Amino acid sequence: MAEEKKQEGLLNKEISRKDFLRTAGVVGGGVAVSVAAVTVSRLSPPPEVPTGKETIRDIPDFKTVEINEKSDVLLRMQAELKKALAKPVEERRWMMVIDTRKCVGCHACTVACIAENKLPPGVVYRPVVQEEFGEYPNTQLRFFPRPCMQCEEPSCVAVCPVNATWKRPDGITQIDYDKCIGCRYCISACPYGARTSDFGEYYTEDTPELQPYELLSSNEYGKSWNREGHNSPMGNARKCHFCLHRLNEGELPMCVSTCIGRANYFGDANDPDSLVSEKARQPNQVKLLEEKGTKPSVIYLV
Ligand code: SF4
Ligand code: SF4
């Protein structure tokens, strides 16, 4: 009975928040209402992200595996990740290369990302976009997984009225869910559609009870975000963060580990010997919407 009441309360709270957010999106004045509600503490500048020796991560070797040219690329990238983490954060620059010729459009990465980051309905960090090219009858399909590009010049950062999003020294664009007011300026500003709103929905809404997996905390930006109650990141803008919580533990982003086609390369762009740097130097590389001047850190091989 107590559990039923908790579930009911949760749903009611989330529906009212969700309704507010939806109304804010539909009615033009919604953004103004949100911005007017900004408190002084939310207007503080972005935090000084720690740099230097204290950010060096010493990841232990769990087993010794010989890596050679026949090894799974994941093993090489894992070893290179450990090498990058042995440097201070400002000396690493994370980059992803996606080989569209290897991507089979299975969406395993999309689903793995949703499970890893406990994403609710409507929030997707890594959709896979399908493109048809060629001329009939000689047409082909190509797939573009589309995470946040972790742009060097991110248009999402400049528009945030409360400094809730900024660039980290390692190139990842971070969001502070505690500061974000859900005004969605950044969502409109991102040319890649990489950000989505968390409306506080549940997959099993309108059923007798929420499922336990829907209340699991997500681990993003160094904190554990509890979905019970009225808490962030409900109501916030959300996006891919290259699985920062996994990187800090010496693990590759979930989409990279899960890809059945080994279509993803990830690592430190500041290391010229890394596999990802090698791939980024290939002549068949393209960046999406380069003309926007955002300088994306995600590169495609076509
Ligand atoms: S892809 Fe969009 S959300 Fe990501 S850093 Fe670039 S502008 Fe910001
Ligand atoms: S898991 Fe790999 S092959 Fe499947 S859609 Fe994602 S990138 Fe493409």
Coordinates of C-alpha atoms and ligand atoms in Angstrom, one line a residue:
M1 CA 0.0 0.0 0.0
A2 CA 2.8 2.4 1.0
E3 CA 4.6 1.5 -2.2
E4 CA 1.5 2.1 -4.3
K5 CA 1.1 5.6 -2.7
K6 CA 4.8 6.3 -3.5
Q7 CA 4.3 5.3 -7.1
E8 CA 1.1 7.4 -7.3
G9 CA 2.8 10.4 -5.8
L10 CA 5.7 10.1 -8.1
L11 CA 3.5 10.0 -11.2
N12 CA 1.5 13.0 -10.1
K13 CA 4.6 15.1 -9.4
E14 CA 6.1 14.2 -12.7
I15 CA 3.0 14.8 -14.7
S16 CA 2.7 18.3 -13.3
R17 CA 6.3 19.1 -14.0
K18 CA 6.0 17.5 -17.4
D19 CA 2.9 19.5 -18.2
F20 CA 4.7 22.7 -17.1
L21 CA 7.6 21.9 -19.4
R22 CA 5.4 21.0 -22.3
T23 CA 3.4 24.2 -21.9
A24 CA 6.7 26.2 -21.7
G25 CA 7.7 24.7 -25.0
V26 CA 4.4 25.3 -26.8
V27 CA 3.7 28.7 -25.4
G28 CA 6.4 31.1 -26.5
G29 CA 6.5 32.9 -23.1
G30 CA 7.6 29.6 -21.4
V31 CA 11.2 30.4 -21.8
A32 CA 10.8 33.8 -20.4
V33 CA 9.0 32.3 -17.4
S34 CA 11.8 29.9 -16.8
V35 CA 14.5 32.6 -17.2
A36 CA 12.7 34.9 -14.8
A37 CA 12.8 32.2 -12.2
V38 CA 16.6 32.1 -12.3
T39 CA 18.1 32.5 -8.8
V40 CA 21.3 34.4 -8.1
S41 CA 23.2 31.2 -7.3
R42 CA 22.4 29.8 -10.7
L43 CA 23.9 32.8 -12.4
S44 CA 27.4 32.0 -10.9
P45 CA 30.1 31.5 -13.5
P46 CA 31.0 28.0 -14.7
P47 CA 33.2 26.2 -12.0
E48 CA 36.9 26.1 -12.2
V49 CA 37.4 22.5 -13.3
P50 CA 40.4 20.9 -11.5
T51 CA 43.5 20.5 -13.7
G52 CA 47.1 19.4 -13.1
K53 CA 48.6 16.4 -11.3
E54 CA 45.6 15.7 -9.1
T55 CA 43.5 14.8 -12.2
I56 CA 45.9 11.9 -13.2
R57 CA 44.1 8.6 -13.0
D58 CA 46.2 5.5 -12.3
I59 CA 44.1 2.7 -13.7
P60 CA 45.3 -0.8 -12.6
D61 CA 46.0 -3.5 -15.1
F62 CA 43.3 -6.2 -14.5
K63 CA 45.0 -8.7 -16.7
T64 CA 47.9 -8.8 -19.1
V65 CA 46.9 -9.3 -22.7
E66 CA 49.3 -9.2 -25.5
I67 CA 48.2 -6.6 -28.1
N68 CA 49.2 -7.0 -31.7
E69 CA 47.8 -6.2 -35.1
K70 CA 45.4 -9.2 -34.9
S71 CA 44.0 -8.1 -31.5
D72 CA 40.4 -6.7 -31.2
V73 CA 40.7 -2.9 -31.6
L74 CA 38.9 -2.6 -28.2
L75 CA 42.0 -3.9 -26.5
R76 CA 44.3 -1.4 -28.1
M77 CA 41.9 1.5 -27.4
Q78 CA 41.6 0.3 -23.8
A79 CA 45.4 0.4 -23.3
E80 CA 45.5 3.8 -25.0
L81 CA 42.8 5.1 -22.6
K82 CA 44.9 4.1 -19.6
K83 CA 47.9 5.9 -21.2
A84 CA 45.8 9.1 -21.7
L85 CA 44.4 9.0 -18.1
A86 CA 48.0 8.9 -16.8
K87 CA 48.3 12.6 -18.0
P88 CA 46.6 15.6 -16.4
V89 CA 43.1 16.3 -17.7
E90 CA 44.2 19.3 -19.7
E91 CA 46.6 17.2 -21.7
R92 CA 44.0 14.8 -23.0
R93 CA 41.5 15.6 -25.8
W94 CA 38.9 13.0 -26.3
M95 CA 37.8 12.3 -29.9
M96 CA 35.6 9.7 -31.6
V97 CA 35.9 8.5 -35.2
I98 CA 32.9 6.6 -36.7
D99 CA 33.5 4.5 -39.7
T100 CA 30.1 4.6 -41.6
R101 CA 31.3 1.8 -43.9
K102 CA 31.4 -0.6 -40.9
C103 CA 28.2 0.6 -39.3
V104 CA 25.3 -1.8 -40.0
G105 CA 22.6 0.3 -38.5
C106 CA 21.8 -2.3 -35.8
H107 CA 21.2 0.4 -33.1
A108 CA 23.0 -1.7 -30.5
C109 CA 24.9 1.5 -29.5
T110 CA 21.7 3.5 -29.1
V111 CA 20.2 0.9 -26.8
A112 CA 23.4 0.3 -24.8
C113 CA 23.6 4.0 -24.2
I114 CA 20.0 4.2 -23.0
A115 CA 20.7 1.4 -20.6
E116 CA 24.0 2.8 -19.4
N117 CA 22.7 6.3 -18.7
K118 CA 19.2 5.2 -17.6
L119 CA 17.6 7.4 -20.2
P120 CA 13.9 8.0 -19.9
P121 CA 11.4 8.2 -22.9
G122 CA 12.3 11.0 -25.3
V123 CA 15.9 11.3 -24.2
V124 CA 18.4 9.7 -26.7
Y125 CA 22.1 10.5 -26.6
R126 CA 23.1 8.5 -29.7
P127 CA 20.5 8.0 -32.4
V128 CA 21.5 6.3 -35.6
V129 CA 20.5 8.3 -38.6
Q130 CA 19.9 6.6 -41.9
E131 CA 20.8 8.1 -45.3
E132 CA 20.1 6.7 -48.8
F133 CA 22.6 7.7 -51.5
G134 CA 23.3 6.8 -55.1
E135 CA 20.8 6.9 -58.0
Y136 CA 18.0 4.4 -58.5
P137 CA 18.4 1.5 -59.0
N138 CA 21.9 1.7 -57.6
T139 CA 21.1 3.1 -54.2
Q140 CA 22.7 2.2 -50.9
L141 CA 22.0 2.9 -47.3
R142 CA 24.5 4.5 -45.0
F143 CA 24.2 5.0 -41.2
F144 CA 25.4 7.9 -39.1
P145 CA 25.3 7.3 -35.4
R146 CA 25.0 10.8 -34.0
P147 CA 26.3 11.5 -30.5
C148 CA 27.1 14.9 -29.1
M149 CA 30.0 16.2 -31.2
Q150 CA 31.8 17.7 -28.1
C151 CA 32.5 20.7 -30.3
E152 CA 35.6 22.8 -29.8
E153 CA 33.4 25.9 -30.4
P154 CA 30.0 24.7 -29.1
S155 CA 27.1 26.9 -29.9
C156 CA 25.2 25.4 -27.0
V157 CA 27.5 26.9 -24.4
A158 CA 27.3 30.6 -25.4
V159 CA 23.4 30.7 -25.3
C160 CA 23.0 29.3 -21.8
P161 CA 21.6 32.1 -19.6
V162 CA 22.8 30.5 -16.3
N163 CA 26.2 29.1 -17.3
A164 CA 25.0 25.6 -16.7
T165 CA 27.0 24.2 -19.6
W166 CA 30.7 24.6 -20.4
K167 CA 33.8 23.0 -22.0
R168 CA 35.9 20.7 -19.9
P169 CA 39.7 20.8 -20.4
D170 CA 39.5 17.3 -22.0
G171 CA 37.1 18.6 -24.7
I172 CA 33.8 17.2 -23.3
T173 CA 30.9 19.7 -23.0
Q174 CA 29.5 19.4 -19.5
I175 CA 26.1 20.2 -18.1
D176 CA 25.4 21.0 -14.5
Y177 CA 21.9 19.6 -13.9
D178 CA 21.6 21.5 -10.6
K179 CA 22.0 24.8 -12.5
C180 CA 20.1 24.0 -15.7
I181 CA 16.7 25.7 -15.7
G182 CA 15.4 23.7 -18.7
C183 CA 14.9 26.8 -20.9
R184 CA 16.0 24.8 -23.9
Y185 CA 18.1 27.6 -25.5
C186 CA 20.9 25.1 -25.9
I187 CA 18.7 22.6 -27.6
S188 CA 17.7 25.2 -30.2
A189 CA 21.3 26.3 -30.6
C190 CA 22.9 22.9 -31.3
P191 CA 23.0 22.4 -35.1
Y192 CA 23.3 18.6 -34.6
G193 CA 20.2 18.1 -32.6
A194 CA 22.4 16.5 -30.0
R195 CA 20.4 17.7 -26.9
T196 CA 17.0 16.5 -25.8
S197 CA 14.8 17.5 -22.9
D198 CA 14.1 15.2 -20.0
F199 CA 10.3 15.6 -19.4
G200 CA 10.4 13.4 -16.4
E201 CA 8.5 10.6 -18.2
Y202 CA 8.6 6.9 -17.5
Y203 CA 8.3 4.0 -19.9
T204 CA 5.6 2.3 -17.8
E205 CA 3.5 5.4 -17.2
D206 CA -0.2 4.7 -17.0
T207 CA 0.4 1.2 -15.9
P208 CA -0.2 0.1 -12.3
E209 CA 3.3 0.6 -11.1
L210 CA 6.7 1.9 -12.2
Q211 CA 9.3 -0.7 -12.8
P212 CA 12.4 -0.6 -10.5
Y213 CA 14.8 -0.1 -13.5
E214 CA 13.1 3.2 -14.2
L215 CA 14.1 4.6 -10.8
L216 CA 17.8 3.6 -11.0
S217 CA 20.2 6.5 -10.6
S218 CA 22.3 7.7 -13.5
N219 CA 25.9 8.5 -13.1
E220 CA 26.7 11.6 -15.0
Y221 CA 29.3 14.4 -14.5
G222 CA 30.7 12.9 -11.3
K223 CA 27.4 12.6 -9.5
S224 CA 24.7 10.0 -9.0
W225 CA 21.3 11.4 -10.1
N226 CA 18.4 9.9 -8.3
R227 CA 15.2 9.9 -10.3
E228 CA 12.8 9.6 -7.4
G229 CA 10.8 12.7 -6.6
H230 CA 11.2 16.0 -8.4
N231 CA 14.9 15.8 -9.0
S232 CA 17.3 16.8 -11.8
P233 CA 18.0 15.7 -14.4
M234 CA 14.2 15.8 -14.9
G235 CA 13.4 19.0 -16.6
N236 CA 16.9 19.5 -17.8
A237 CA 18.6 19.4 -21.2
R238 CA 20.6 16.2 -21.6
K239 CA 23.1 14.9 -24.1
C240 CA 25.9 12.4 -24.6
H241 CA 29.1 13.0 -22.5
F242 CA 31.3 10.3 -24.0
C243 CA 30.4 8.3 -20.9
L244 CA 32.6 10.5 -18.7
H245 CA 31.9 8.3 -15.7
R246 CA 33.3 5.3 -17.5
L247 CA 36.3 7.1 -18.9
N248 CA 37.2 8.1 -15.4
E249 CA 37.4 4.4 -14.5
G250 CA 39.4 3.5 -17.5
E251 CA 36.5 2.1 -19.5
L252 CA 35.6 3.1 -23.1
P253 CA 32.2 4.7 -23.8
M254 CA 29.5 2.2 -23.8
C255 CA 28.6 2.7 -27.5
V256 CA 32.2 1.9 -28.4
S257 CA 32.4 -1.3 -26.3
T258 CA 29.0 -2.5 -27.6
C259 CA 29.4 -1.9 -31.4
I260 CA 29.1 -5.2 -33.2
G261 CA 30.8 -3.8 -36.3
R262 CA 33.7 -2.2 -34.4
A263 CA 32.7 0.9 -36.3
N264 CA 33.8 3.3 -33.5
Y265 CA 37.2 4.5 -32.6
F266 CA 37.8 6.4 -29.4
G267 CA 40.8 7.9 -27.7
D268 CA 43.1 10.8 -27.1
A269 CA 43.5 13.2 -30.1
N270 CA 46.6 14.6 -28.4
D271 CA 48.4 11.3 -28.8
P272 CA 49.5 11.1 -32.4
D273 CA 50.1 7.3 -32.0
S274 CA 46.6 6.5 -30.8
L275 CA 44.3 4.5 -33.1
V276 CA 41.8 7.3 -33.1
S277 CA 44.4 9.8 -34.3
E278 CA 45.5 7.4 -37.0
K279 CA 41.9 7.0 -38.2
A280 CA 41.3 10.8 -38.1
R281 CA 44.2 11.3 -40.5
Q282 CA 42.5 9.2 -43.2
P283 CA 41.7 11.1 -46.4
N284 CA 38.1 9.9 -46.4
Q285 CA 37.2 11.7 -43.1
V286 CA 34.4 14.2 -42.9
K287 CA 33.0 16.4 -40.1
L288 CA 29.3 17.2 -40.0
L289 CA 28.2 20.8 -40.7
E290 CA 31.8 22.1 -40.7
E291 CA 30.5 25.4 -42.2
K292 CA 28.9 26.1 -38.8
G293 CA 32.4 26.6 -37.3
T294 CA 31.7 24.4 -34.3
K295 CA 34.8 22.2 -34.8
P296 CA 33.3 18.9 -33.8
S297 CA 35.4 16.2 -32.1
V298 CA 33.4 13.4 -33.8
I299 CA 34.7 12.5 -37.2
Y300 CA 33.1 10.2 -39.8
L301 CA 34.8 8.0 -42.3
V302 CA 32.8 7.6 -45.5
Ligands
SF4_1 S1 27.0 18.8 -30.7 FE1 25.6 20.4 -29.9 S2 25.3 19.9 -27.7 FE2 27.2 18.9 -28.4 S3 28.9 20.4 -28.0 FE3 28.2 20.7 -30.1 S4 26.7 22.3 -30.1 FE4 26.9 21.5 -27.9
SF4_2 S1 26.4 -0.6 -32.7 FE1 27.9 -0.2 -34.3 S2 27.0 -1.1 -36.1 FE2 25.3 -1.0 -34.6 S3 24.3 1.0 -35.1 FE3 25.8 1.4 -33.5 S4 27.7 2.1 -34.6 FE4 26.4 1.0 -36.1

